[in-house]
PDB file of C-alpha atoms in Angstrom:
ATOM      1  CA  UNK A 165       5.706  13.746  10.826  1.00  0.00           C
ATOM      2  CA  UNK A 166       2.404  12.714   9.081  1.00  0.00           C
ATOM      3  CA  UNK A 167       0.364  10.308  11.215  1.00  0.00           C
ATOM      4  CA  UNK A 168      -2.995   8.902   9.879  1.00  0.00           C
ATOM      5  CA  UNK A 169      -6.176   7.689  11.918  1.00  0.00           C
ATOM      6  CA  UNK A 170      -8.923   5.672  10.779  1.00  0.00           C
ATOM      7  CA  UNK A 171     -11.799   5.173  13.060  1.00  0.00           C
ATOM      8  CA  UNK A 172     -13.695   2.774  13.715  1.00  0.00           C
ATOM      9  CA  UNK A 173     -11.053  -0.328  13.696  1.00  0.00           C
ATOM     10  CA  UNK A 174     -13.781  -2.875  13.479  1.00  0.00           C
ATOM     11  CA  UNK A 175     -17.279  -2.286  11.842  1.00  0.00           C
ATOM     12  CA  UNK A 176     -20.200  -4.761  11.890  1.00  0.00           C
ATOM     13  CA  UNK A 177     -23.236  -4.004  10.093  1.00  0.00           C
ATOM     14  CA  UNK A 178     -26.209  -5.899   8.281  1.00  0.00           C
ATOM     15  CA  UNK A 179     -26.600  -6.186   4.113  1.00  0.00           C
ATOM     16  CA  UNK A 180     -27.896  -3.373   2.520  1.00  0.00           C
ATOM     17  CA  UNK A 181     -26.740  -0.294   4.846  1.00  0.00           C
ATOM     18  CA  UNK A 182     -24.974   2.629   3.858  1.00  0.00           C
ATOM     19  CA  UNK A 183     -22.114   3.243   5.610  1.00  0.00           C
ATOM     20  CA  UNK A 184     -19.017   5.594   6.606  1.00  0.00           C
ATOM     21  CA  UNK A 185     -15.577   4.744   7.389  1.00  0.00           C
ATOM     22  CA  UNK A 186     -12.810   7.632   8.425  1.00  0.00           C
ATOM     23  CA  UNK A 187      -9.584   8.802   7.989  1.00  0.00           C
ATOM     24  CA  UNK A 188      -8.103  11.840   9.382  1.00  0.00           C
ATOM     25  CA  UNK A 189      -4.487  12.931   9.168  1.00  0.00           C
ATOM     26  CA  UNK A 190      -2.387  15.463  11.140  1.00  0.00           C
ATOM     27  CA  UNK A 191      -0.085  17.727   8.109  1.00  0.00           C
ATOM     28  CA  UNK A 192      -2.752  19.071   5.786  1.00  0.00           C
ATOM     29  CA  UNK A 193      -0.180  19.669   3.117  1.00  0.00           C
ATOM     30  CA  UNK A 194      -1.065  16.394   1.202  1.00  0.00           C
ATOM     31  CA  UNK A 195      -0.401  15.414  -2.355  1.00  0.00           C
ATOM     32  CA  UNK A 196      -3.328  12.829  -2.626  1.00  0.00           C
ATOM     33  CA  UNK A 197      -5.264  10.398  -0.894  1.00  0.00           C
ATOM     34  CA  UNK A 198      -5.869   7.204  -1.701  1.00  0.00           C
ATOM     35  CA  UNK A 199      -8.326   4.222  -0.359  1.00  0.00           C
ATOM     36  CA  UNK A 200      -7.582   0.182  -0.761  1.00  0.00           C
ATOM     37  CA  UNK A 201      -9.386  -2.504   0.083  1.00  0.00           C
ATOM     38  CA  UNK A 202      -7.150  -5.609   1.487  1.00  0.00           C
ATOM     39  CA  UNK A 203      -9.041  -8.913   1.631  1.00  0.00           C
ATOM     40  CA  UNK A 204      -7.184 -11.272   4.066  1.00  0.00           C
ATOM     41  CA  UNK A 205      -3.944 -12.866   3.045  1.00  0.00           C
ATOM     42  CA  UNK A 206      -3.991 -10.542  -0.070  1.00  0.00           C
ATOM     43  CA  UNK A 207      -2.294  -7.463  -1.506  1.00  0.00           C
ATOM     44  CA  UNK A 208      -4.094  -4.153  -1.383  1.00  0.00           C
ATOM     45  CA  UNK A 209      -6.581  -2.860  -3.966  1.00  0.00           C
ATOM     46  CA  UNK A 210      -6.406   0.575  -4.808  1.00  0.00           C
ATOM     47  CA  UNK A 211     -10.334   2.028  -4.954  1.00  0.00           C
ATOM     48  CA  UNK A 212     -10.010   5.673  -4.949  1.00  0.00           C
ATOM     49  CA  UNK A 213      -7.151   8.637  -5.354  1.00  0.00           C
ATOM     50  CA  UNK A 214      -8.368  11.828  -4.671  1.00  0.00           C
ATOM     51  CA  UNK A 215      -5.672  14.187  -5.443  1.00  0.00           C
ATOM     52  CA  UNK A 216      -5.268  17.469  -3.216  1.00  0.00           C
ATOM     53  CA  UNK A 217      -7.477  19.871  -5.683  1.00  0.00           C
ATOM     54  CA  UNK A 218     -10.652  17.572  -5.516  1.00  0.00           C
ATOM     55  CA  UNK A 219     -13.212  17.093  -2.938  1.00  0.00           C
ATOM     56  CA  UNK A 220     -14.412  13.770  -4.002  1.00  0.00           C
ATOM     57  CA  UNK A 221     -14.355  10.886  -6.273  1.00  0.00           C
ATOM     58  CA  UNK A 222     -17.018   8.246  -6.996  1.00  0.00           C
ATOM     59  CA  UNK A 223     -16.691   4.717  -8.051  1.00  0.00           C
ATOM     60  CA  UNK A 224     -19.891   2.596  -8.582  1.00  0.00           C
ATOM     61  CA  UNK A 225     -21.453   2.290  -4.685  1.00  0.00           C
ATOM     62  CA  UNK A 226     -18.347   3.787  -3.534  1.00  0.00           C
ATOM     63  CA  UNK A 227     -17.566   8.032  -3.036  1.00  0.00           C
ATOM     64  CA  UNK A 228     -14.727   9.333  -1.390  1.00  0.00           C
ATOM     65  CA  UNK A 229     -13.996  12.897   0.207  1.00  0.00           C
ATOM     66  CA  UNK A 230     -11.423  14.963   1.073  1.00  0.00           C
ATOM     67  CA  UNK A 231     -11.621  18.232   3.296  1.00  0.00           C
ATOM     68  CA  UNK A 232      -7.909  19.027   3.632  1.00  0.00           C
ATOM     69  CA  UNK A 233      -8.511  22.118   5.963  1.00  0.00           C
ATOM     70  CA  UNK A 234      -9.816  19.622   8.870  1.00  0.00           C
ATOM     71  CA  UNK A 235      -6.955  16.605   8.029  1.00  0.00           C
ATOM     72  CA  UNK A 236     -10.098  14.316   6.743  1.00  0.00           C
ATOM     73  CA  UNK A 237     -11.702  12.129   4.571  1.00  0.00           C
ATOM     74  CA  UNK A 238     -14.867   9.449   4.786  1.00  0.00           C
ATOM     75  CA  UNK A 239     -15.389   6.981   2.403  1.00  0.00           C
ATOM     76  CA  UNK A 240     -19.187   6.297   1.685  1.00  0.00           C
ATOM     77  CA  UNK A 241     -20.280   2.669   0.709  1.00  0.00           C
ATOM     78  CA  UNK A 242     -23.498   2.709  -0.602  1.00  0.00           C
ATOM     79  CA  UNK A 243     -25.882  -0.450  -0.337  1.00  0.00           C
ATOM     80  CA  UNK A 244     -23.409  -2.689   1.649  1.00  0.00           C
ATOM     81  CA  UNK A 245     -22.885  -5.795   0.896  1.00  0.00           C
ATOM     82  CA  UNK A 246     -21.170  -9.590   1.682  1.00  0.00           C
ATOM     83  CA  UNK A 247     -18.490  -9.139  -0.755  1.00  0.00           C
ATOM     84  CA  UNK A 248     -17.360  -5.498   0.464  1.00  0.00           C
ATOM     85  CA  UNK A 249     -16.612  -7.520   3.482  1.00  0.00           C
ATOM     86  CA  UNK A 250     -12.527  -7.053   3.794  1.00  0.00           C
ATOM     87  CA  UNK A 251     -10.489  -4.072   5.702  1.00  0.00           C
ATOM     88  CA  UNK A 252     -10.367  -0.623   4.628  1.00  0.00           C
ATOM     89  CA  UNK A 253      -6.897   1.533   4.525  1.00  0.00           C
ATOM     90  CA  UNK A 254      -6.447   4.930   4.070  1.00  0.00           C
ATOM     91  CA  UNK A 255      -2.885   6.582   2.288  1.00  0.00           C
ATOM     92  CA  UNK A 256      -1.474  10.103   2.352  1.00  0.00           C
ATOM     93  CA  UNK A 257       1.426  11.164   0.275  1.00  0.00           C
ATOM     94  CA  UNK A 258       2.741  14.393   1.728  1.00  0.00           C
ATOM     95  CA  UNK A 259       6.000  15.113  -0.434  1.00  0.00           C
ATOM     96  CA  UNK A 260       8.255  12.847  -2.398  1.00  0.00           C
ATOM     97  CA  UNK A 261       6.644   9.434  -3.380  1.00  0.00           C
ATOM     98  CA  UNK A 262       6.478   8.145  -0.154  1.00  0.00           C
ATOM     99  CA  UNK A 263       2.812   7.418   1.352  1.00  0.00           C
ATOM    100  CA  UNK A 264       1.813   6.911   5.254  1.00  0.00           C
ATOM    101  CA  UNK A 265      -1.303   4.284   5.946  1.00  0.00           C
ATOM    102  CA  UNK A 266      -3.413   4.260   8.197  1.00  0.00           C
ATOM    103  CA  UNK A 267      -3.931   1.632  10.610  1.00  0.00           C
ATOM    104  CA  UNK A 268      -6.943   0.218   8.358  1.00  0.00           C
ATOM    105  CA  UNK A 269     -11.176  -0.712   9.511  1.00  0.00           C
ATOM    106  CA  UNK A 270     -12.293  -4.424   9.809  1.00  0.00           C
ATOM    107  CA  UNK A 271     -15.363  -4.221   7.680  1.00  0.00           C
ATOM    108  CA  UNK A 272     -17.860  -6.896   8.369  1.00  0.00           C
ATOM    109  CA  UNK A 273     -21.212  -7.110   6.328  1.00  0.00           C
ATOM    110  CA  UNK A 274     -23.662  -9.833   7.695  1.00  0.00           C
ATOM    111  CA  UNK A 275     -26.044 -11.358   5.295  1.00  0.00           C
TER     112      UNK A 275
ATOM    113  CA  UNK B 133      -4.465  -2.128 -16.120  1.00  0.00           C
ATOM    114  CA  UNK B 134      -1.327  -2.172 -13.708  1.00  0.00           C
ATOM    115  CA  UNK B 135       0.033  -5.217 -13.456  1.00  0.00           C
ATOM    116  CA  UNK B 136       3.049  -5.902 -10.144  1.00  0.00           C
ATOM    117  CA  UNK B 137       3.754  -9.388  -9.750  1.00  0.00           C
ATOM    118  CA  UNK B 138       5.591 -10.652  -7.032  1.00  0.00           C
ATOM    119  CA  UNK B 139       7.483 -14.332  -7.997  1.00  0.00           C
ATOM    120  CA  UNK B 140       6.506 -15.847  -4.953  1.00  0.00           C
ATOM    121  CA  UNK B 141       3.153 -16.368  -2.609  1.00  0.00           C
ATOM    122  CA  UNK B 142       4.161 -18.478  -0.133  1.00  0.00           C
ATOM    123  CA  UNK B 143       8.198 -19.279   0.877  1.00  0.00           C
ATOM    124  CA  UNK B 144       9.554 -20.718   3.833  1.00  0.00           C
ATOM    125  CA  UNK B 145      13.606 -20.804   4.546  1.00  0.00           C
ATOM    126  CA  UNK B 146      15.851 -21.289   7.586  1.00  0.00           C
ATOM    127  CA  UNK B 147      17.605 -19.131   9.783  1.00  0.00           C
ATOM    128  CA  UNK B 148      20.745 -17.761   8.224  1.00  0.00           C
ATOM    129  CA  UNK B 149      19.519 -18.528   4.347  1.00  0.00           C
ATOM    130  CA  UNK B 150      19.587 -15.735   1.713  1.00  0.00           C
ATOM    131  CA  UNK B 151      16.391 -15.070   0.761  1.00  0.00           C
ATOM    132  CA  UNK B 152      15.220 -12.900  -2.403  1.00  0.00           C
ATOM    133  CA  UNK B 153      11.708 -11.693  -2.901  1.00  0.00           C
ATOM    134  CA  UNK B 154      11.226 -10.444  -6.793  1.00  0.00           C
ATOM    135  CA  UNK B 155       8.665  -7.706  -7.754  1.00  0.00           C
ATOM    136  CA  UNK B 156       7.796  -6.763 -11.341  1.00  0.00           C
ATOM    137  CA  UNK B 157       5.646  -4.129 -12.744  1.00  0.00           C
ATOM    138  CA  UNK B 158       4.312  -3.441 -16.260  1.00  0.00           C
ATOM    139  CA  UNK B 159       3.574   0.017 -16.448  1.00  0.00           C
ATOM    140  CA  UNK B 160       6.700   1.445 -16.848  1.00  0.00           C
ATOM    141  CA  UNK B 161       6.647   2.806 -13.382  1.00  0.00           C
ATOM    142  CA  UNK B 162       9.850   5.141 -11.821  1.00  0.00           C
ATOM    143  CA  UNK B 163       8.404   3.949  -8.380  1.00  0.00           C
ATOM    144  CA  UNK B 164       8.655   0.877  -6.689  1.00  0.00           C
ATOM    145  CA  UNK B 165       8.578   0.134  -2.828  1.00  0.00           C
ATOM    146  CA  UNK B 166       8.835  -2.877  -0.494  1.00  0.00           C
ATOM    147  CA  UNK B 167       6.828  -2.848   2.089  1.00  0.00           C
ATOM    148  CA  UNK B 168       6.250  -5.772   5.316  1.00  0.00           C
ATOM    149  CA  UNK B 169       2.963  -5.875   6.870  1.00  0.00           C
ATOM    150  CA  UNK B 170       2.443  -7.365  10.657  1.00  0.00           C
ATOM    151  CA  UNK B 171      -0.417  -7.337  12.725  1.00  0.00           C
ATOM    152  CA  UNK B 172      -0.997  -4.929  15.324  1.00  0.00           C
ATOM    153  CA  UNK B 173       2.051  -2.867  13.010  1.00  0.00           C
ATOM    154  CA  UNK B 174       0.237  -1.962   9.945  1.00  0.00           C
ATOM    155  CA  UNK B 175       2.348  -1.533   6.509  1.00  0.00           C
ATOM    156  CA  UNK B 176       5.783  -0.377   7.337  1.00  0.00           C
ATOM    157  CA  UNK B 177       8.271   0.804   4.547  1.00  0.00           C
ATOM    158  CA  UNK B 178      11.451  -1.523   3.905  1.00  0.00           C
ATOM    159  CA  UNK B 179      13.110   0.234   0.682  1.00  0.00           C
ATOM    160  CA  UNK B 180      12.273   2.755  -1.845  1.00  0.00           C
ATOM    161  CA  UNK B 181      13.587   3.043  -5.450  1.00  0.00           C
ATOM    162  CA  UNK B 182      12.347   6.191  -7.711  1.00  0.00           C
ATOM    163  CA  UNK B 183      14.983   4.609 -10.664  1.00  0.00           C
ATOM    164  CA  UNK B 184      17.176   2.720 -11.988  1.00  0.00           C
ATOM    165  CA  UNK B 185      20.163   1.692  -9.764  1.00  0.00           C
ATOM    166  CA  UNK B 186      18.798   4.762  -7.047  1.00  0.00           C
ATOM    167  CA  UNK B 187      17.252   3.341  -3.392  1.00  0.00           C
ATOM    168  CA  UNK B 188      16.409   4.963  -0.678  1.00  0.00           C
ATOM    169  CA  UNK B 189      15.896   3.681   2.716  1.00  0.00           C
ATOM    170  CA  UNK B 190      12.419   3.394   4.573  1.00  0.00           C
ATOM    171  CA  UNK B 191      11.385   3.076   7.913  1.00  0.00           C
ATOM    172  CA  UNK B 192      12.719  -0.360   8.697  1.00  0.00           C
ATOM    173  CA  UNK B 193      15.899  -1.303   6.289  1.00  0.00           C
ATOM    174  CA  UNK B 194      17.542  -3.104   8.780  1.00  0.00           C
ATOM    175  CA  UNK B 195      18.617  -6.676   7.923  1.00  0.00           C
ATOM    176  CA  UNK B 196      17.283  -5.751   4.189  1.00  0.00           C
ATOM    177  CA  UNK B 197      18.696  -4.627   0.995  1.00  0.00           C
ATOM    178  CA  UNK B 198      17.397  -3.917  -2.676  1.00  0.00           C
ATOM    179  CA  UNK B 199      18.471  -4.309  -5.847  1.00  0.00           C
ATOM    180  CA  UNK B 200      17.242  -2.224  -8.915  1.00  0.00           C
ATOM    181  CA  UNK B 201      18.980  -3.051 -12.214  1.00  0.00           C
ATOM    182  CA  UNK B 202      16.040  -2.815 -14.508  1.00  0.00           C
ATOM    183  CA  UNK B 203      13.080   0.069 -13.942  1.00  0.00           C
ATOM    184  CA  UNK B 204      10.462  -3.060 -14.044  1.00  0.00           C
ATOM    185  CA  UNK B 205      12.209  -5.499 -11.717  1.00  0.00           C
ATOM    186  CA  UNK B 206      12.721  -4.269  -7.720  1.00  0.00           C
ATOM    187  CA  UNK B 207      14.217  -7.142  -5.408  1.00  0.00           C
ATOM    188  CA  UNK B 208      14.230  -7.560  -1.780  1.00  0.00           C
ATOM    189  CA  UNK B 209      16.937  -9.389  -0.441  1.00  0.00           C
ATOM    190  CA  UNK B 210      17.523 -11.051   3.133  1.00  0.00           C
ATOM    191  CA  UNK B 211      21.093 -11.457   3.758  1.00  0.00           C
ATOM    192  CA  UNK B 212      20.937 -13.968   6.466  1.00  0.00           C
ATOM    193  CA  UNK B 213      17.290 -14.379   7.276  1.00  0.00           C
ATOM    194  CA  UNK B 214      16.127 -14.448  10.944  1.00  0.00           C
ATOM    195  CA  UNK B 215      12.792 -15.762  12.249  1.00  0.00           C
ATOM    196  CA  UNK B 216      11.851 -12.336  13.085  1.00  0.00           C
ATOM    197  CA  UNK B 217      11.428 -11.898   9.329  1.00  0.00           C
ATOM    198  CA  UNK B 218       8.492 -14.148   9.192  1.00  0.00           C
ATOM    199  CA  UNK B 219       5.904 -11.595   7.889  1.00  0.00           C
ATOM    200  CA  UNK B 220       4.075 -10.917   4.918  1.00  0.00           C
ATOM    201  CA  UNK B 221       5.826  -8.665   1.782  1.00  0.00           C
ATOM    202  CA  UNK B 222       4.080  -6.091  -0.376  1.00  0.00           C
ATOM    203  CA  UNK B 223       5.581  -5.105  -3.550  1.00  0.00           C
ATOM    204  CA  UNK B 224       4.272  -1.693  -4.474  1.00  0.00           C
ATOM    205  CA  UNK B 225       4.823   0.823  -7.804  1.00  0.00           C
ATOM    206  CA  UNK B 226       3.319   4.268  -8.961  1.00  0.00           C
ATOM    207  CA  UNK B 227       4.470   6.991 -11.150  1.00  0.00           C
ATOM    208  CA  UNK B 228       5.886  10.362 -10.165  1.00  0.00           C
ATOM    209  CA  UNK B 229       2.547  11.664  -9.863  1.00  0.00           C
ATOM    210  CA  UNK B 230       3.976  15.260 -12.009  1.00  0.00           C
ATOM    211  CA  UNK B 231       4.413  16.213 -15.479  1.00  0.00           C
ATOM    212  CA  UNK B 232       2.282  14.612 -17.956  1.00  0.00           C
ATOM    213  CA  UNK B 233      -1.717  14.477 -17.538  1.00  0.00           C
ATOM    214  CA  UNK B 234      -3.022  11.171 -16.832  1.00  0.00           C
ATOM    215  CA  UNK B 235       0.611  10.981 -14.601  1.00  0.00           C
ATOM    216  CA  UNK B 236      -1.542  10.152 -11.066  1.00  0.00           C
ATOM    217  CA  UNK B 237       1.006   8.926  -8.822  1.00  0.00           C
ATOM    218  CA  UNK B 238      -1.192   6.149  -7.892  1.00  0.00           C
ATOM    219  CA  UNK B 239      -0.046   3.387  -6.136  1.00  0.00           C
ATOM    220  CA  UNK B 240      -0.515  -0.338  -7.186  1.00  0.00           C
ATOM    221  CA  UNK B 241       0.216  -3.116  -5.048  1.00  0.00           C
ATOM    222  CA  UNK B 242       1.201  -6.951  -5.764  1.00  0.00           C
ATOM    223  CA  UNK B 243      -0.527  -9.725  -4.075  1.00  0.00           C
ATOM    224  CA  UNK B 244       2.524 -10.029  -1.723  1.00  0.00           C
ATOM    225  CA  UNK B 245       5.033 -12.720  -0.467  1.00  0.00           C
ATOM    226  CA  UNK B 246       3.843 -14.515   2.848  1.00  0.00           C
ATOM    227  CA  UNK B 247       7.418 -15.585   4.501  1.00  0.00           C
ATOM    228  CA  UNK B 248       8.158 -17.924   7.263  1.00  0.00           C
ATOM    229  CA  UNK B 249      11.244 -18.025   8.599  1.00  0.00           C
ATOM    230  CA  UNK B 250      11.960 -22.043  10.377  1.00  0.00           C
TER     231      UNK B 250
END
């Protein structure tokens, strides 16, 4: 049974710094990956798929990789700021159409 | 871009009331997915449908069934609802994610349904 880890479950950190949140999964034979953003009270936001034949995708201040060999992948936030404030989940879809989440990172930026 | 609408923000019924939760989607997705998210239990899967009329159970059906009679419309219904219900409801659709290029499989979500249960 996939199971899918994201460390750290809360983050803190001041404007402007780069930062990396992780995801790391346990079956390695994944169809995609895909990060969301979920503001509180809200739906989730799809930000990046990265399906199982790329390494990485880019959006604006935002790059996500995928090393399927180790079960991870990091997405990079470039330039942090107030507004990216909101938690962070991770997806796998291993067969079918189902997808397992992760647990999801509190991300706090502080003006 | 993707559109999934759910009918309802905010509801709150009795114990014992039949409750329905719509979801519609607007890009002619085969996937659609009902979802309940808790604290502390992260986004559990309620239903699946991949078509028309075709459902498949998730992790946590109990007390829950679906209804798929068009491929834009999934509901959620709550036979007898029970405050143990109370929770918040995330309507979800993708495509297949094979066949034709551009096909992703990525999943959209609606802005859910938050439901108390008195």
């Amino acid at each position: 049974k996939q199971e899918v880890t994201q460390i750290p479950a809360a983050l803190s950190v001041p404007e402007g710094e780069n930062l990396v949140l992780n995801c790391s999964f346990t079956d390695s034979a994944i169809y995609n990956l895909q990060w969301f953003r979920q503001d509180p009270g809200k739906g989730l936001t799809s930000l990046l798929l990265i399906q199982s034949s790329q390494r990485e995708q880019t959006s604006g201040r935002l790059n996500a990789s995928l090393d399927k060999s180790s079960g991870r992948s990091t997405l990079y936030i470039a330039a942090s700021q107030p507004g990216d404030s909101a938690t962070y989940l991770c997806a796998v879809r291993t067969s079918g159409s189902r997808l397992t989440f992760g647990e999801g990172t509190q991300l706090t930026v502080n003006p | 871009d993707v559109k999934v609408t759910q009918s309802s923000r905010y509801l709150v019924k009795r114990t014992g009331e039949k409750v329905f939760l719509e979801c519609v989607q607007d890009m002619d997705h085969e996937n659609m997915f009902w979802y309940r998210q808790d604290p502390g239990l992260g986004l559990r899967l309620i239903y699946f449908s991949y078509d028309v009329k075709m459902k498949e159970k998730g992790d946590i059906p109990e007390g829950y069934s679906v209804s798929r009679e068009k491929k834009e419309r999934f509901s959620l219904i709550l036979e007898s609802a029970s405050t143990n219900q109370t929770s918040m409801y995330l309507c979800a659709s993708s495509s297949t994610g094979w066949g034709d290029w551009g096909n992703t499989g990525e999943l959209f979500f609606g802005e859910g349904s938050r439901l108390t249960v008195l």
